[in-house]
PDB file of C-alpha atoms in Angstrom:
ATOM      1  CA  UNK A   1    -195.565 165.044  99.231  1.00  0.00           C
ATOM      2  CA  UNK A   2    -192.534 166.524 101.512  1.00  0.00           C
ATOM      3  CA  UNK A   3    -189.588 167.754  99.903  1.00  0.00           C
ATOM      4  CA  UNK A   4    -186.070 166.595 100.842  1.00  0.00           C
ATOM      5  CA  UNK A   5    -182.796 168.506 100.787  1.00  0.00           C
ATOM      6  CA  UNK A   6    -179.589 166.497 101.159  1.00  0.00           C
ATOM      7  CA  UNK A   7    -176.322 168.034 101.490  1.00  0.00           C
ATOM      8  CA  UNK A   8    -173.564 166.044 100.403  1.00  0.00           C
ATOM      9  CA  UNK A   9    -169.938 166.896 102.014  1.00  0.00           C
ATOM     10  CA  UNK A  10    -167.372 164.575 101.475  1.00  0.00           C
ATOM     11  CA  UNK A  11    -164.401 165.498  99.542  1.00  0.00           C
ATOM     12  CA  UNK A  12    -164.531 162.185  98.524  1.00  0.00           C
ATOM     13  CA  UNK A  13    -166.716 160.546  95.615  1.00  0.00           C
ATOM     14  CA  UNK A  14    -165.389 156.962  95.282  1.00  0.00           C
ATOM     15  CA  UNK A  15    -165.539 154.952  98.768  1.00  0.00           C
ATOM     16  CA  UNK A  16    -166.394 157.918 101.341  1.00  0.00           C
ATOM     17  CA  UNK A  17    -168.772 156.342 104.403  1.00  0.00           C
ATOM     18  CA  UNK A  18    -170.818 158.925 104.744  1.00  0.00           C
ATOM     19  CA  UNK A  19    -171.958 159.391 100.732  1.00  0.00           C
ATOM     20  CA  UNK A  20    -173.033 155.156 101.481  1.00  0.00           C
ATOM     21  CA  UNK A  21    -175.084 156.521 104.222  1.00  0.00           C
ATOM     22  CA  UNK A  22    -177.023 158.921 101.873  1.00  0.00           C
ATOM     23  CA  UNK A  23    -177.563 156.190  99.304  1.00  0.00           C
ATOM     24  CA  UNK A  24    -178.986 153.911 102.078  1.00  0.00           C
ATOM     25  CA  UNK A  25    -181.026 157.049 103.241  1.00  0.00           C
ATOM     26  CA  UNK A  26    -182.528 157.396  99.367  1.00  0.00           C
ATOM     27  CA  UNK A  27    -183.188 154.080  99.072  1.00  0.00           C
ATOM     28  CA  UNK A  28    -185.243 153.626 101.611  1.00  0.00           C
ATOM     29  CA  UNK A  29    -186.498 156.741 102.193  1.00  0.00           C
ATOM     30  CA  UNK A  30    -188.169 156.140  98.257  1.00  0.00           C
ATOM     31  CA  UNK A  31    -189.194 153.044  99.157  1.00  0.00           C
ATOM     32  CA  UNK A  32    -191.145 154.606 102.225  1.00  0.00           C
ATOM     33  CA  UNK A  33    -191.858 157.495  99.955  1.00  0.00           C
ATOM     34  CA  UNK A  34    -192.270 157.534  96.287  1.00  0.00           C
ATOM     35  CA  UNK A  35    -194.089 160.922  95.821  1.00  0.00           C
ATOM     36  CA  UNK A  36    -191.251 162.809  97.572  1.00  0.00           C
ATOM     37  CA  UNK A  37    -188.715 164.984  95.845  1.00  0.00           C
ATOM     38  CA  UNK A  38    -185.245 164.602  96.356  1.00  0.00           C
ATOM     39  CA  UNK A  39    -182.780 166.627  95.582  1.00  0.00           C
ATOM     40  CA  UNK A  40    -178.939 166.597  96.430  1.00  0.00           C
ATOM     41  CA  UNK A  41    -176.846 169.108  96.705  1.00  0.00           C
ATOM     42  CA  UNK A  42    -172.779 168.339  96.971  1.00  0.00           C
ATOM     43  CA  UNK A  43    -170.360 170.732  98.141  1.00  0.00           C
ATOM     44  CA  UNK A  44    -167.212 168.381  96.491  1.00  0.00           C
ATOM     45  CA  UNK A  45    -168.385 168.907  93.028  1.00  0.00           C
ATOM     46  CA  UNK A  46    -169.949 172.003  93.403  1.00  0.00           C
ATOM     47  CA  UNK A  47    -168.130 173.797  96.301  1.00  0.00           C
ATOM     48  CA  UNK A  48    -169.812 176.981  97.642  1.00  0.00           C
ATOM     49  CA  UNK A  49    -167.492 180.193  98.646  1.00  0.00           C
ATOM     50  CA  UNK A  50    -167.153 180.915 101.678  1.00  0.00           C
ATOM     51  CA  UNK A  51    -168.089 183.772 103.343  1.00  0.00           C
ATOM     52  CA  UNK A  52    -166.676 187.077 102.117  1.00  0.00           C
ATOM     53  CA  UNK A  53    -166.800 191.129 101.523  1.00  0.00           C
ATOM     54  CA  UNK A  54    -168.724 190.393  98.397  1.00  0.00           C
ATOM     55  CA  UNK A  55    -171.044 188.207  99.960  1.00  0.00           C
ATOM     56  CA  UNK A  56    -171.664 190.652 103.103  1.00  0.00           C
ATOM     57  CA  UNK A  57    -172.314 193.356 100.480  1.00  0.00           C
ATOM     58  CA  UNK A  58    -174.734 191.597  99.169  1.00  0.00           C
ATOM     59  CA  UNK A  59    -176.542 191.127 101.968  1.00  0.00           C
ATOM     60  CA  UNK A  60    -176.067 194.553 103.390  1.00  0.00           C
ATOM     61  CA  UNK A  61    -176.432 196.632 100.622  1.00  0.00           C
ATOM     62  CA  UNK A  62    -179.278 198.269  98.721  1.00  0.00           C
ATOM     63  CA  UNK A  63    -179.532 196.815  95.422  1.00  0.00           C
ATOM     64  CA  UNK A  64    -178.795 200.215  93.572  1.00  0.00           C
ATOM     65  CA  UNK A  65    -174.993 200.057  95.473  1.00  0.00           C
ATOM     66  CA  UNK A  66    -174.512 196.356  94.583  1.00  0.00           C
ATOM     67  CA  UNK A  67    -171.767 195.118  92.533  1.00  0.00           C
ATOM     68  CA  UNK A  68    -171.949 192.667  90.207  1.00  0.00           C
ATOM     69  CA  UNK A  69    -169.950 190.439  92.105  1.00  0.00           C
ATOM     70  CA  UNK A  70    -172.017 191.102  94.968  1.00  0.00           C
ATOM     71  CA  UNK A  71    -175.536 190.458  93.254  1.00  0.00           C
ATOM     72  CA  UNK A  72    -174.121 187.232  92.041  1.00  0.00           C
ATOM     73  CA  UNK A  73    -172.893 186.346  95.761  1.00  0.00           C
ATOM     74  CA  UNK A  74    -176.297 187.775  97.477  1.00  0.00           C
ATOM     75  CA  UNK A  75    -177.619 185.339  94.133  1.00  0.00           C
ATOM     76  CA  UNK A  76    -176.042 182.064  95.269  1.00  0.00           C
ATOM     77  CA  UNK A  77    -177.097 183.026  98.772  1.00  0.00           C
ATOM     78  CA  UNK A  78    -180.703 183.205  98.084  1.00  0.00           C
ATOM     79  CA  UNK A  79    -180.544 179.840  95.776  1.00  0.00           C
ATOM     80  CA  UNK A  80    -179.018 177.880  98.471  1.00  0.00           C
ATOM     81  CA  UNK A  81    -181.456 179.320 101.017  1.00  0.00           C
ATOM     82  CA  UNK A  82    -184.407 178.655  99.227  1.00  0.00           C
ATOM     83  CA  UNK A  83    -183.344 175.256  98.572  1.00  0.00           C
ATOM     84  CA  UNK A  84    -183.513 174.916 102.662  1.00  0.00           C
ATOM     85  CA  UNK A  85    -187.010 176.851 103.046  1.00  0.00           C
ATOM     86  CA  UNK A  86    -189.010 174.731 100.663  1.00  0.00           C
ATOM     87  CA  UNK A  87    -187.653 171.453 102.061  1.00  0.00           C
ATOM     88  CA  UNK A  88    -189.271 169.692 104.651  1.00  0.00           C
ATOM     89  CA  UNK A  89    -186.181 167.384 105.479  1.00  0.00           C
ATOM     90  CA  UNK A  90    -182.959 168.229 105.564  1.00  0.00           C
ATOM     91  CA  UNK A  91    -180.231 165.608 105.392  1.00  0.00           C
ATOM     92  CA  UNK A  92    -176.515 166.249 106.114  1.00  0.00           C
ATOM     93  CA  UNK A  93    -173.992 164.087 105.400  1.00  0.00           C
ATOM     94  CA  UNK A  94    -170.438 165.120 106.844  1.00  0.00           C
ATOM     95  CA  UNK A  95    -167.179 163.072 107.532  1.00  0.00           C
ATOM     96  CA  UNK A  96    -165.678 164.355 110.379  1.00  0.00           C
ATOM     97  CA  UNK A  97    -162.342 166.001 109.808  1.00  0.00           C
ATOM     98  CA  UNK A  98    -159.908 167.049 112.336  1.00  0.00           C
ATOM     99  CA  UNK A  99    -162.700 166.718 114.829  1.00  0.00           C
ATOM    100  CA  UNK A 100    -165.506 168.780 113.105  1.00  0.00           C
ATOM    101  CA  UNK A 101    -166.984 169.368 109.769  1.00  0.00           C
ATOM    102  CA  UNK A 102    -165.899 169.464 106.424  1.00  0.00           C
ATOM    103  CA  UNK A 103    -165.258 173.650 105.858  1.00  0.00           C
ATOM    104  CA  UNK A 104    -167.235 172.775 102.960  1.00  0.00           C
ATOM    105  CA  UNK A 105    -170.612 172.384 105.097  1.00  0.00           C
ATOM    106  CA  UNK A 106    -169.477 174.989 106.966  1.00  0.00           C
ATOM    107  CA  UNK A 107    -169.501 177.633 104.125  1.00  0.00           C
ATOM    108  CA  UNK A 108    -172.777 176.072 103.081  1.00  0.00           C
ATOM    109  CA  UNK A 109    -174.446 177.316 106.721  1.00  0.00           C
ATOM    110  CA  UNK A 110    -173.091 180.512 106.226  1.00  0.00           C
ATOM    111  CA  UNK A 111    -174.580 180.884 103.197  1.00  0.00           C
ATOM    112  CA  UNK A 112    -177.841 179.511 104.986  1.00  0.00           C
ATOM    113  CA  UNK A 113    -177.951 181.203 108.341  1.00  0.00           C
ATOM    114  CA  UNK A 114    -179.586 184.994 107.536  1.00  0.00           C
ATOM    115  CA  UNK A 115    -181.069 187.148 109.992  1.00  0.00           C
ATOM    116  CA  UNK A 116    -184.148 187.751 108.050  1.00  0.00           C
ATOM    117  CA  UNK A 117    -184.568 184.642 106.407  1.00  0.00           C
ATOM    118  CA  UNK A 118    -183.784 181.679 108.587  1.00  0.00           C
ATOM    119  CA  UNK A 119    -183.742 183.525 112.547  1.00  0.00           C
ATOM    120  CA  UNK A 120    -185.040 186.687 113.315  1.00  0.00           C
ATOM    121  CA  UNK A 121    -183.237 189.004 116.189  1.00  0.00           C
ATOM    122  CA  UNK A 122    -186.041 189.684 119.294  1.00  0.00           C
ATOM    123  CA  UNK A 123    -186.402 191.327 122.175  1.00  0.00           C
ATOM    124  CA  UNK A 124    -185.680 187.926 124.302  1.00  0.00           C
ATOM    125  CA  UNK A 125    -182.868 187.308 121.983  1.00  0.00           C
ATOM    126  CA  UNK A 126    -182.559 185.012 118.214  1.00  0.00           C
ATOM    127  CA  UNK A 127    -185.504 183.187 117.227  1.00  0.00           C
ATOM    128  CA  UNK A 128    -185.460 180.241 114.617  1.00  0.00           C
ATOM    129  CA  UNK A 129    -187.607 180.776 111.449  1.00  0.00           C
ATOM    130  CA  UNK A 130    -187.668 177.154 110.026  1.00  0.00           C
ATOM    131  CA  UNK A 131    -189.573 175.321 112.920  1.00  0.00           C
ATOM    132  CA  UNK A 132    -191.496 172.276 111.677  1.00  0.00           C
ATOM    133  CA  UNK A 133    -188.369 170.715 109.748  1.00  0.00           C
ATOM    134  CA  UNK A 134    -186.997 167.620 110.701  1.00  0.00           C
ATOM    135  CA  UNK A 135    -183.322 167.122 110.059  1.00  0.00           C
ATOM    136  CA  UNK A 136    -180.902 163.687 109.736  1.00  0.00           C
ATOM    137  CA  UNK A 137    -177.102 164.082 110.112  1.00  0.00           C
ATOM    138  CA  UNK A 138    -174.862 161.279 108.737  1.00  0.00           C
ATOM    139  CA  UNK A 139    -171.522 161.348 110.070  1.00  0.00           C
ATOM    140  CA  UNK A 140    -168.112 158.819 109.245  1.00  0.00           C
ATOM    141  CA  UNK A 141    -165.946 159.347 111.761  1.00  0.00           C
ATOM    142  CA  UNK A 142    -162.039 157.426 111.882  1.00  0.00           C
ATOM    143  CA  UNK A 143    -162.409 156.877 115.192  1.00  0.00           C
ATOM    144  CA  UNK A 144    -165.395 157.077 118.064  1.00  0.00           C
ATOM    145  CA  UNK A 145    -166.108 160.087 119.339  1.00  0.00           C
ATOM    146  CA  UNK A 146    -170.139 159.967 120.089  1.00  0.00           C
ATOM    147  CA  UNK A 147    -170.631 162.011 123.544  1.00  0.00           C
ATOM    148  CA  UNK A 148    -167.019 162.866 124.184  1.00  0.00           C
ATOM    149  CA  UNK A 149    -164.863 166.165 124.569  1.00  0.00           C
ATOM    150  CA  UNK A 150    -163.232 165.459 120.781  1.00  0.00           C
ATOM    151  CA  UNK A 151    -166.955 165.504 118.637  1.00  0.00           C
ATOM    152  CA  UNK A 152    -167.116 169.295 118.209  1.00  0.00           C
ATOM    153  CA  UNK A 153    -169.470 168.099 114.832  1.00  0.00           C
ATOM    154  CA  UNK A 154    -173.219 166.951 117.172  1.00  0.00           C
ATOM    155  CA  UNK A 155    -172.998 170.064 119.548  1.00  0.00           C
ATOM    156  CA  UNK A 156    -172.293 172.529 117.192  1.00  0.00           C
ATOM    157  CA  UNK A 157    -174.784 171.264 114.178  1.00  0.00           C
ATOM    158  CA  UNK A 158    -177.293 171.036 117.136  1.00  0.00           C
ATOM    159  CA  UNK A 159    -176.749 174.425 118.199  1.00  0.00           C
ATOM    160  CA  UNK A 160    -176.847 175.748 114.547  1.00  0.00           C
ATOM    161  CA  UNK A 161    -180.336 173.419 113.386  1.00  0.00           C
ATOM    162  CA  UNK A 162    -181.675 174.753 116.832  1.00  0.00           C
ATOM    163  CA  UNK A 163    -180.667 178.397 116.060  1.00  0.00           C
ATOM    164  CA  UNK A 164    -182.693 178.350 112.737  1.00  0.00           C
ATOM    165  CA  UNK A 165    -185.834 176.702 114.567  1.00  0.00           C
ATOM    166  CA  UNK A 166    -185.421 172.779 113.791  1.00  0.00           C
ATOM    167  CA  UNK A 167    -185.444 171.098 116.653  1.00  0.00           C
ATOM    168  CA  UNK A 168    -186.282 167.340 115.522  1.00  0.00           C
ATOM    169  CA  UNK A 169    -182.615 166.072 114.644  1.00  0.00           C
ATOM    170  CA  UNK A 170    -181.219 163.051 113.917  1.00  0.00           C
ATOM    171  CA  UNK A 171    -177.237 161.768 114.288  1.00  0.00           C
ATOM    172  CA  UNK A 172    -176.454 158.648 113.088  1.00  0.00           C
ATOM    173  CA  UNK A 173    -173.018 158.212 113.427  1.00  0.00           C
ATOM    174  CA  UNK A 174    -170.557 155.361 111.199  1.00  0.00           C
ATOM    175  CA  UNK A 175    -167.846 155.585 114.139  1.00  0.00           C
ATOM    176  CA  UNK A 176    -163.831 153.521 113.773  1.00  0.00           C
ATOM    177  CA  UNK A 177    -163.942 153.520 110.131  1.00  0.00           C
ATOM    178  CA  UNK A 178    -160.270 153.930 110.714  1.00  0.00           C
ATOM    179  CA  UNK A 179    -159.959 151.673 113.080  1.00  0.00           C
ATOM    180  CA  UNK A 180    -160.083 148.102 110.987  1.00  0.00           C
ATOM    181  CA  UNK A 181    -161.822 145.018 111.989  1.00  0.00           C
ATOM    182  CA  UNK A 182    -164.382 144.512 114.347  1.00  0.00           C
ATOM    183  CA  UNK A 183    -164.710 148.356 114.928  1.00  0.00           C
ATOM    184  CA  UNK A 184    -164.996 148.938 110.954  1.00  0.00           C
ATOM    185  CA  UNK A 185    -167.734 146.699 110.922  1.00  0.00           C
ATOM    186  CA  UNK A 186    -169.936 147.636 114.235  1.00  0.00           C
ATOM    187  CA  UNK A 187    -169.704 150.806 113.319  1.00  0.00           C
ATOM    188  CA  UNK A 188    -171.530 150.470 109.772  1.00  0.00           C
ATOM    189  CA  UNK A 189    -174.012 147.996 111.346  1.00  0.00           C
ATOM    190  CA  UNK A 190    -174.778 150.496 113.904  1.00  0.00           C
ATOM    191  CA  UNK A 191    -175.426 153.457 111.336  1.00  0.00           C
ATOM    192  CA  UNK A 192    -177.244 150.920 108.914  1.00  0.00           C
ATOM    193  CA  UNK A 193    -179.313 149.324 111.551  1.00  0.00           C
ATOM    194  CA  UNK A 194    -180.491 153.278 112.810  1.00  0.00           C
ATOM    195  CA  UNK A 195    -180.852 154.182 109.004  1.00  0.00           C
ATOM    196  CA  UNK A 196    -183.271 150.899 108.828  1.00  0.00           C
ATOM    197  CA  UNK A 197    -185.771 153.240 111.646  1.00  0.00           C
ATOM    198  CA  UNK A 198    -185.474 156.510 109.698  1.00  0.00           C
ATOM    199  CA  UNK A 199    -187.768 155.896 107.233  1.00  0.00           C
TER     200      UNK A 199
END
C-alpha cells in the first residue's frame, strides 16, 4: 500500500483546470489502486504562511529560546513535512500564474525544503534526502508555454523535486485554456490522454 500526497493550489474551487486534473488523477489512480491512501492537502482553503522570522526561529532555535509563535511555526513546519516523508507519491497541482506558480505552492516548499530533513549539506555540495519518490505535476496554463523561455513553473519544480532527491517526475501540462476553441480542447485531451498512462 503506497501513500499519496496531493497538493492542491488553485485559488480557485469552482471550474479551475488543474483541480479537474486531480480528480481525474484520484479516479483512476483508485481504480488502479484501492489499498492506497490519499490524502489532499489545499493551499486555497487552508493557505500556509509563508516564510518568516517566526518560522526561521523555529527552525534555528533551541527549544528552551522558542516562542510560542515560533513552536507553533516550527509546528506547522514539521506537519507539512511529515506529510511529504511518509508519502510515496507526491502530486502537485498548480495553475500557472504570471508565468510560474501559485505563491501558495511556493510557501508550501518552503515549509518543505529543510536542511536536515529533506537535503543534507556535503562535502560535494546538497544532497536530496527523499530519493525513491515519484512525483506528478498538473499544470493549467492560459496559454502554451511547454519548453519555452516563458514556463519558469517545469525548470524550477524540477530543480526543487531534484534538490530533495526525487528524480522520477511527471508534467502533464492542460496548455491554451485561455485560448478558446480548438486550443481549449487539445489541450485537455492532451493532459487527459497522459493522465489515462499515469496510473
Amino acid at each position: 500500500m503506497s501513500q499519496v500526497l496531493i497538493i492542491e493550489s488553485s485559488a480557485r474551487q469552482q471550474d479551475s483546470v488543474s483541480r479537474q486534473l486531480t480528480q481525474t488523477f484520484i479516479s483512476q489512480w483508485q481504480a488502479a489502486h484501492p489499498d492506497d491512501q490519499i490524502t489532499v492537502r489545499d493551499l486555497a482553503a487552508n493557505p500556509v504562511p509563508h516564510l518568516d522570522i517566526n518560522l526561521l526561529g523555529g527552525w534555528m532555535k533551541p527549544a528552551e529560546q522558542r516562542s510560542d509563535i515560533e513552536q507553533a511555526s516550527l509546528e506547522r513546519s514539521n506537519q507539512l513535512t511529515d506529510e511529504l516523508l511518509a508519502a510515496d507519491v507526491l502530486v502537485m497541482a498548480a495553475p500557472m500564474y504570471n508565468f510560474a506558480i501559485p505563491s501558495t505552492l511556493k510557501a508550501w516548499l518552503d515549509h518543505v525544503l529543510r536542511a536536515g530533513v529533506t537535503f543534507k549539506y556535503t562535502e560535494t555540495g546538497p544532497q536530496g534526502l527523499l530519493s525513491g519518490k515519484r512525483a506528478y505535476v498538473l499544470t493549467a496554463r492560459g496559454g502554451i508555454y511547454a519548453g519555452g523561455p516563458a514556463d519558469h513553473q517545469e525548470p524550477y519544480l524540477r530543480q526543487v523535486m531534484g534538490f530533495i532527491g526525487i528524480h522520477d517526475v511527471t508534467f502533464i501540462h492542460a496548455e491554451g485554456m485561455n485560448l478558446g476553441g480548438d486550443f481549449q480542447e487539445k489541450g485537455l485531451n492532451q493532459a487527459n490522454a497522459k493522465l489515462s498512462l499515469v496510473a
